[in-house]
Coordinates of C-alpha atoms and ligand atoms in Angstrom, one line a residue:
X1 CA 68.6 148.7 61.8
X2 CA 71.1 147.2 64.5
X3 CA 70.0 147.9 67.8
X4 CA 73.4 149.2 68.9
X5 CA 75.8 151.0 66.5
X6 CA 79.2 150.8 68.3
X7 CA 82.4 152.6 66.7
X8 CA 85.3 150.8 66.9
X9 CA 88.4 152.1 66.6
X10 CA 90.9 148.8 66.3
X11 CA 94.2 150.5 67.0
X12 CA 97.5 149.4 66.0
X13 CA 100.1 147.2 67.4
X14 CA 98.1 144.3 69.4
X15 CA 95.2 146.4 68.6
X16 CA 93.8 145.1 65.8
X17 CA 93.9 141.5 66.3
X18 CA 92.1 141.8 70.0
X19 CA 89.3 143.9 69.0
X20 CA 88.8 141.2 66.3
X21 CA 89.0 138.6 68.9
X22 CA 86.5 140.9 70.6
X23 CA 83.9 141.3 68.1
X24 CA 83.9 137.6 67.4
X25 CA 83.3 136.7 71.1
X26 CA 80.1 139.5 71.5
X27 CA 78.8 138.9 68.2
X28 CA 78.4 135.2 69.1
X29 CA 76.1 135.9 71.8
X30 CA 73.7 137.2 69.0
X31 CA 73.2 140.6 70.5
X32 CA 72.7 143.3 67.4
X33 CA 75.4 145.1 67.4
X34 CA 76.6 146.9 64.0
X35 CA 80.4 147.9 64.6
X36 CA 81.1 151.3 62.6
X37 CA 85.2 150.8 62.4
X38 CA 87.4 153.8 61.6
X39 CA 91.2 154.1 62.4
X40 CA 93.2 156.5 64.1
X41 CA 97.1 156.7 65.1
X42 CA 100.4 156.5 63.1
X43 CA 99.1 154.8 60.0
X44 CA 96.3 157.3 59.4
X45 CA 98.8 160.4 59.5
X46 CA 99.9 160.6 55.8
X47 CA 96.2 160.2 54.9
X48 CA 94.8 162.6 56.9
X49 CA 97.4 165.0 58.2
X50 CA 96.8 163.7 61.8
X51 CA 96.0 160.5 64.3
X52 CA 92.6 161.8 65.3
X53 CA 90.8 162.7 62.2
X54 CA 87.7 164.4 63.0
X55 CA 85.5 162.1 61.3
X56 CA 86.8 159.2 63.8
X57 CA 85.5 161.7 66.5
X58 CA 81.9 162.4 64.8
X59 CA 81.3 158.4 64.5
X60 CA 81.8 158.3 68.4
X61 CA 79.5 161.6 69.0
X62 CA 76.8 160.1 66.2
X63 CA 76.8 156.5 68.3
X64 CA 77.6 157.7 71.7
X65 CA 79.8 154.4 72.4
X66 CA 83.3 153.0 70.8
X67 CA 85.3 150.6 71.9
X68 CA 89.0 150.8 71.0
X69 CA 92.2 148.6 70.6
X70 CA 95.5 150.4 71.9
X71 CA 97.2 153.3 70.1
X72 CA 100.6 153.7 70.4
X73 CA 102.5 157.1 71.0
X74 CA 105.7 157.7 69.8
X75 CA 108.6 158.2 72.2
X76 CA 110.1 162.0 72.2
X77 CA 108.7 163.7 68.9
X78 CA 105.6 162.6 66.8
X79 CA 102.1 163.2 68.0
X80 CA 100.5 163.4 71.8
X81 CA 98.5 160.0 73.1
X82 CA 95.8 159.8 70.9
X83 CA 94.1 157.9 73.5
X84 CA 94.8 161.1 75.8
X85 CA 93.0 163.5 73.0
X86 CA 89.9 161.5 72.8
X87 CA 89.6 161.3 76.6
X88 CA 90.0 165.0 76.5
X89 CA 88.2 165.8 73.1
X90 CA 84.7 164.0 74.6
X91 CA 85.0 165.6 77.9
X92 CA 85.1 161.4 79.1
X93 CA 85.8 162.5 82.8
X94 CA 85.5 159.4 84.3
X95 CA 87.8 156.1 84.2
X96 CA 87.0 153.6 85.2
X97 CA 89.1 150.0 86.0
X98 CA 87.3 147.3 87.8
X99 CA 89.9 144.6 89.3
X100 CA 88.5 141.3 90.5
X101 CA 90.0 138.0 90.9
X102 CA 89.3 135.3 88.2
X103 CA 90.5 131.3 89.1
X104 CA 92.6 130.2 86.9
X105 CA 94.8 133.7 86.5
X106 CA 97.5 132.6 88.4
X107 CA 97.1 136.2 90.2
X108 CA 98.4 136.4 93.6
X109 CA 95.0 137.1 95.5
X110 CA 92.0 135.5 94.8
X111 CA 89.8 137.7 97.0
X112 CA 89.7 140.9 95.1
X113 CA 86.9 142.7 94.1
X114 CA 87.5 146.5 93.1
X115 CA 86.8 149.2 91.3
X116 CA 89.2 152.2 90.6
X117 CA 87.4 155.6 89.5
X118 CA 90.3 157.6 88.2
X119 CA 89.4 161.8 87.4
X120 CA 90.7 161.5 83.8
X121 CA 90.8 165.5 83.0
X122 CA 92.9 167.3 85.6
X123 CA 95.9 167.1 88.4
X124 CA 99.5 166.8 87.3
X125 CA 97.9 165.2 83.7
X126 CA 96.3 168.3 82.5
X127 CA 99.6 168.7 81.0
X128 CA 100.2 172.3 82.0
X129 CA 103.6 172.6 82.4
X130 CA 106.8 174.9 82.5
X131 CA 109.9 173.9 81.0
X132 CA 113.3 174.4 83.1
X133 CA 115.2 177.7 81.5
X134 CA 112.0 179.4 80.0
X135 CA 111.0 182.5 80.4
X136 CA 107.7 181.2 81.7
X137 CA 109.1 179.5 84.3
X138 CA 111.2 182.0 85.6
X139 CA 107.9 184.5 85.8
X140 CA 106.3 181.3 87.9
X141 CA 109.4 181.2 90.2
X142 CA 109.5 184.9 90.8
X143 CA 105.8 185.1 91.2
X144 CA 105.9 182.2 93.5
X145 CA 108.3 184.1 96.1
X146 CA 106.7 187.6 95.5
X147 CA 103.8 186.0 96.9
X148 CA 105.1 184.8 99.5
X149 CA 103.7 181.0 98.5
X150 CA 107.2 179.7 98.7
X151 CA 111.0 179.4 97.4
X152 CA 111.2 177.1 93.9
X153 CA 115.2 176.8 92.9
X154 CA 115.7 178.5 89.5
X155 CA 117.1 175.4 87.5
X156 CA 113.2 173.8 88.6
X157 CA 110.7 172.4 85.9
X158 CA 107.6 173.0 86.9
X159 CA 104.2 171.2 86.5
X160 CA 100.7 172.4 87.8
X161 CA 98.7 170.3 89.9
X162 CA 95.1 172.0 89.3
X163 CA 92.3 170.4 91.1
X164 CA 88.9 172.0 91.1
X165 CA 85.5 171.9 92.5
X166 CA 83.5 171.0 89.7
X167 CA 85.8 168.2 88.8
X168 CA 86.3 166.5 91.6
X169 CA 82.3 167.0 92.2
X170 CA 81.0 165.0 88.8
X171 CA 84.3 162.7 89.9
X172 CA 82.9 161.1 93.1
X173 CA 78.8 161.4 92.2
X174 CA 80.4 159.4 89.1
X175 CA 81.7 156.8 92.2
X176 CA 78.6 157.3 94.4
X177 CA 76.0 156.6 91.7
X178 CA 78.5 153.7 89.9
X179 CA 78.0 152.0 93.7
X180 CA 74.6 152.3 93.8
X181 CA 73.8 150.9 90.5
X182 CA 76.3 148.1 90.7
X183 CA 75.1 147.1 94.4
X184 CA 78.2 148.3 95.9
X185 CA 78.8 148.8 99.8
X186 CA 81.3 151.7 99.9
X187 CA 83.2 154.3 98.3
X188 CA 86.6 155.2 99.8
X189 CA 88.4 158.7 98.5
X190 CA 92.0 158.8 98.1
X191 CA 94.2 161.5 98.6
X192 CA 97.4 163.6 100.1
X193 CA 95.7 165.9 101.7
X194 CA 97.6 166.2 104.8
X195 CA 100.4 167.9 102.5
X196 CA 98.5 169.2 99.3
X197 CA 96.3 170.9 101.1
X198 CA 94.9 173.5 99.0
X199 CA 94.5 170.5 95.8
X200 CA 94.5 167.1 97.0
X201 CA 93.0 169.1 100.4
X202 CA 89.8 170.3 98.2
X203 CA 89.1 167.0 95.8
X204 CA 88.6 165.7 100.0
X205 CA 86.4 168.3 101.6
X206 CA 84.5 168.4 98.1
X207 CA 84.3 164.4 98.4
X208 CA 82.8 164.8 102.0
X209 CA 80.3 167.0 100.7
X210 CA 78.9 164.7 98.1
X211 CA 79.3 161.9 100.7
X212 CA 76.9 163.8 103.0
X213 CA 74.5 164.1 99.9
X214 CA 74.6 160.7 99.6
X215 CA 73.9 159.6 103.4
X216 CA 70.8 158.0 103.1
X217 CA 71.8 155.7 99.7
X218 CA 73.2 153.0 101.7
X219 CA 76.6 153.5 100.6
X220 CA 79.5 154.0 103.3
X221 CA 82.0 156.4 102.3
X222 CA 85.5 156.7 104.1
X223 CA 88.8 158.3 103.0
X224 CA 92.5 157.0 103.2
X225 CA 96.2 158.5 102.4
X226 CA 97.6 157.3 98.9
X227 CA 100.6 155.9 100.5
X228 CA 98.6 154.0 103.1
X229 CA 96.3 153.2 100.2
X230 CA 98.7 151.5 98.4
X231 CA 100.1 149.3 101.3
X232 CA 96.7 148.1 102.1
X233 CA 95.6 147.3 98.7
X234 CA 98.4 145.1 98.7
X235 CA 97.9 143.7 102.2
X236 CA 94.1 143.4 102.5
X237 CA 92.9 143.8 98.9
X238 CA 89.3 142.8 100.2
X239 CA 88.9 145.8 101.9
X240 CA 88.1 147.8 99.4
X241 CA 85.2 148.4 97.4
X242 CA 85.0 151.8 94.9
X243 CA 87.9 153.5 95.3
X244 CA 87.8 157.2 93.8
X245 CA 91.3 158.6 92.9
X246 CA 92.5 162.5 91.4
X247 CA 94.1 161.3 88.0
X248 CA 97.7 161.0 88.7
X249 CA 96.6 158.3 92.1
X250 CA 94.4 156.5 89.9
X251 CA 96.7 155.8 87.3
X252 CA 99.0 154.3 89.5
X253 CA 96.8 152.7 91.2
X254 CA 94.7 151.0 88.6
X255 CA 98.5 149.4 87.3
X256 CA 98.6 147.9 90.7
X257 CA 95.1 146.7 91.1
X258 CA 95.7 144.8 87.9
X259 CA 99.0 143.6 89.4
X260 CA 96.6 142.5 91.9
X261 CA 94.5 140.2 90.0
X262 CA 97.3 138.8 87.6
X263 CA 98.1 141.4 85.3
X264 CA 97.7 143.7 81.9
X265 CA 96.2 141.2 80.2
X266 CA 93.0 140.3 81.5
X267 CA 92.6 144.3 83.0
X268 CA 89.6 146.2 81.6
X269 CA 88.6 149.9 81.5
X270 CA 85.9 152.4 80.0
X271 CA 86.5 156.4 79.8
X272 CA 82.5 157.6 80.7
X273 CA 81.3 161.2 80.1
X274 CA 78.2 162.4 80.2
X275 CA 77.3 162.1 76.8
X276 CA 79.6 159.6 75.8
X277 CA 81.5 156.2 77.0
X278 CA 84.7 154.7 75.3
X279 CA 85.9 151.1 75.9
X280 CA 89.7 150.0 76.3
X281 CA 91.7 148.0 77.7
X282 CA 94.5 149.3 80.5
X283 CA 97.2 148.1 78.4
X284 CA 99.4 149.5 75.5
X285 CA 100.0 148.4 72.0
X286 CA 102.4 145.6 73.0
X287 CA 104.5 145.9 69.9
X288 CA 106.2 143.5 70.3
X289 CA 103.7 141.2 69.9
X290 CA 101.9 143.0 67.2
X291 CA 100.7 140.4 64.3
X292 CA 101.8 137.3 65.9
X293 CA 98.4 135.7 67.0
X294 CA 100.2 135.8 70.6
X295 CA 98.4 138.6 73.0
X296 CA 95.7 138.2 75.5
X297 CA 93.0 139.6 74.1
X298 CA 90.9 139.0 78.2
X299 CA 91.4 143.1 78.9
X300 CA 89.7 144.0 75.4
X301 CA 86.7 141.2 75.3
X302 CA 85.9 142.2 79.3
X303 CA 86.3 145.9 78.1
X304 CA 83.3 145.1 75.9
X305 CA 81.4 143.1 79.1
X306 CA 81.7 146.6 80.3
X307 CA 80.2 148.1 77.0
X308 CA 77.5 145.3 77.0
X309 CA 76.3 146.5 80.7
X310 CA 76.5 150.2 80.0
X311 CA 74.4 149.0 76.7
X312 CA 71.8 147.7 78.7
X313 CA 72.9 144.2 77.3
X314 CA 73.1 142.3 80.8
X315 CA 72.6 138.9 79.3
X316 CA 75.1 139.1 76.8
X317 CA 77.8 140.8 79.2
X318 CA 77.2 137.8 81.7
X319 CA 77.9 135.3 78.8
X320 CA 81.0 136.4 78.0
X321 CA 81.8 137.2 81.6
X322 CA 81.0 133.5 82.4
X323 CA 82.8 131.9 79.3
X324 CA 86.0 133.5 80.6
X325 CA 85.8 132.7 83.9
X326 CA 85.1 129.0 82.6
X327 CA 87.6 129.0 80.0
X328 CA 90.8 130.5 82.9
X329 CA 89.6 127.8 85.4
X330 CA 90.4 125.0 83.5
X331 CA 93.7 126.2 82.2
X332 CA 93.7 124.3 78.9
X333 CA 93.5 126.8 76.2
X334 CA 94.8 129.9 77.5
X335 CA 97.3 132.9 76.0
X336 CA 101.4 132.2 76.2
X337 CA 100.8 135.0 79.4
X338 CA 98.6 133.0 81.5
X339 CA 100.0 129.9 80.9
X340 CA 103.7 131.1 82.1
X341 CA 102.3 132.4 85.2
X342 CA 100.4 129.0 86.0
X343 CA 103.2 126.9 84.9
X344 CA 106.4 128.6 84.3
X345 CA 106.4 127.9 80.8
X346 CA 104.6 129.1 77.4
X347 CA 104.4 125.4 76.5
X348 CA 101.0 124.7 75.3
X349 CA 99.6 128.0 75.3
X350 CA 97.5 128.7 72.8
X351 CA 96.8 132.2 70.0
X352 CA 94.6 135.0 70.6
X353 CA 91.7 133.7 67.6
X354 CA 91.8 130.0 69.5
X355 CA 91.6 131.3 72.9
X356 CA 88.3 133.5 71.4
X357 CA 87.4 130.1 70.0
X358 CA 87.7 129.0 73.5
X359 CA 85.1 131.2 75.0
X360 CA 83.0 130.9 71.8
X361 CA 82.5 127.5 72.4
X362 CA 81.1 128.3 76.2
X363 CA 78.8 131.1 75.4
Ligands
LIG401 P1 101.8 148.1 77.1 O1 100.6 147.4 78.2 O2 101.7 147.8 75.4 O3 103.2 146.3 77.5 C1 103.7 146.1 78.3 C2 103.8 144.7 77.8 O4 102.4 143.9 79.0 C3 104.3 143.8 76.7 O5 105.1 143.9 76.2 C4 104.0 142.5 77.4 O6 104.7 141.8 78.0 C5 102.4 142.6 78.2 N1 101.2 142.7 77.8 C6 100.6 144.1 77.2 N2 99.5 144.1 77.1 C7 99.0 142.9 76.9 C8 98.2 141.6 76.3 N3 96.9 141.5 76.1 N4 98.4 139.8 76.0 C9 99.8 139.5 76.6 N5 100.2 140.7 77.1 C10 100.9 141.9 77.0 O7 103.2 149.1 77.5 P2 104.1 150.0 76.6 O8 104.8 148.7 76.0 O9 104.6 150.6 78.1 O10 103.7 150.6 75.6 C11 103.3 150.2 74.4 C12 102.6 151.5 73.7 O11 101.2 151.4 73.9 C13 103.3 153.0 74.0 O12 103.2 153.7 72.8 C14 102.2 153.2 74.4 O13 102.5 154.7 74.7 C15 100.9 153.2 74.4 N6 99.8 152.5 75.0 C16 98.3 153.0 74.7 C17 97.5 152.5 75.8 C18 95.9 152.9 75.0 O14 96.1 153.2 73.5 N7 94.9 153.0 75.9 C19 97.5 152.6 76.9 C20 99.2 152.3 77.4 C21 100.6 152.7 76.5

C-alpha cells in the first residue's frame, strides 16, 4: 500500500496538463503517493447531473488530502463555482497563500517573503444577497430604517457581510499556529475596523484576544487597515510576514501579493480545514491556453510543495522547491510567461512538459 493516497482533481482548461506536469515532478522525487483521480466541473455534468458529484467529496473525505487543477465557472447561467463549493462543503476555512521572491521570475521585487491567511467561509463571500427590487430587499430596507440602523435607497441591491466570533477566532488561531510551526515572526491582522465597527471591528477585537493568548509564543502581533496595507505592500513588502484577513480583503490582497513576486503562473495556494486540506494554484483555467502545452505549471507544482510539507514529506518538498529555484534562476528552460517578463518576447520559451522535464533533471 502506498504511504499516502491523495485525491487528484485534474480540473479543466489548462488544469489537466498542469496536474500531469505536477504528478510527474512529485513522482520523480520517489515519494510514495497513490493518486486517486476524480473529475469535477462542466465535463461531468452530463454523466452525473452535477459538476461536483458525491464521489469526489467522498474521495477527499477518505484521503483527507487533495490537490486540484483549476475548474472553470460558467459566467451568467450554469452552475456556481465548484471551487467555492468544495471549500464550503468540507469547511476548508483557511486559505493559505504564500508569496515569496524567486530570482529569475522577472518580478519587480526580490525581497518578498510573506504569507496571506484568508478566511474562506464568511464575509461578503457568504453569498447572502438581496436583489434590487425584490420583496426581501424591500423588507430589509424597511427593517434598517425602522430599527434606526440607517437609510438605504429603495433602488438598492444588498450583499451582507457577516463576520462571526467563531470564524474570526479560528482563522486568527490558524495564522498563529502556522507562524509558530513555520518559524515566522509576526502576524498582522488586516481590517477596516474604523468604519465597519460591527464586522471588521469584531474581527479585530477577536484577533487581539487570540494574540493575547499567544503572547508567550514569540510571535509578534500588530494590525493594519486594509487600504494602508495595500500601499505598504507595494512600498515595503519586506515589512510583512503572516497577514490574516477576512475573506474579501484576503482575496484581493493575495492577487496583489502574487503580483509582487511575478504573477499568477507562480502563485500557489491551499484550502485547509480541521479535517481536510485541498491544494490548488491561485490562478484559474485560462481557457485560451488549454491543450497548448504552454501554461506555466509552477503554481500547481508549488501547491504540491505545500501539500508535501503538509504530509510531512519535507525532503521531497525542499528538493522540488530548489529545482524550481534553480531552473528559474538559469532562465533557459522557462515557459512563455516568464520568458516574456524577462526578455520582452516569448522566443525561446519551452512548453509545460519540457519545463517539468527540466525540474525533474534538477531534483
Ligand atoms: P485565469 O487565472 O484563468 O487567467 C487569467 C490570465 O492569467 C490568463 O489568460 C493567462 O494570461 C494568465 N495565467 C493564468 N494562469 C497561468 C499559468 N499557469 N501560466 C501562464 N499564464 C497563466 O483567470 P480568468 O480568465 O479570470 O478565469 C478563467 C476561469 O477560471 C473562470 O471560469 C474562473 O471562474 C476560473 N477560476 C477558477 C479558479 C479555481 O479553480 N480555483 C480560480 C480562479 C478562476
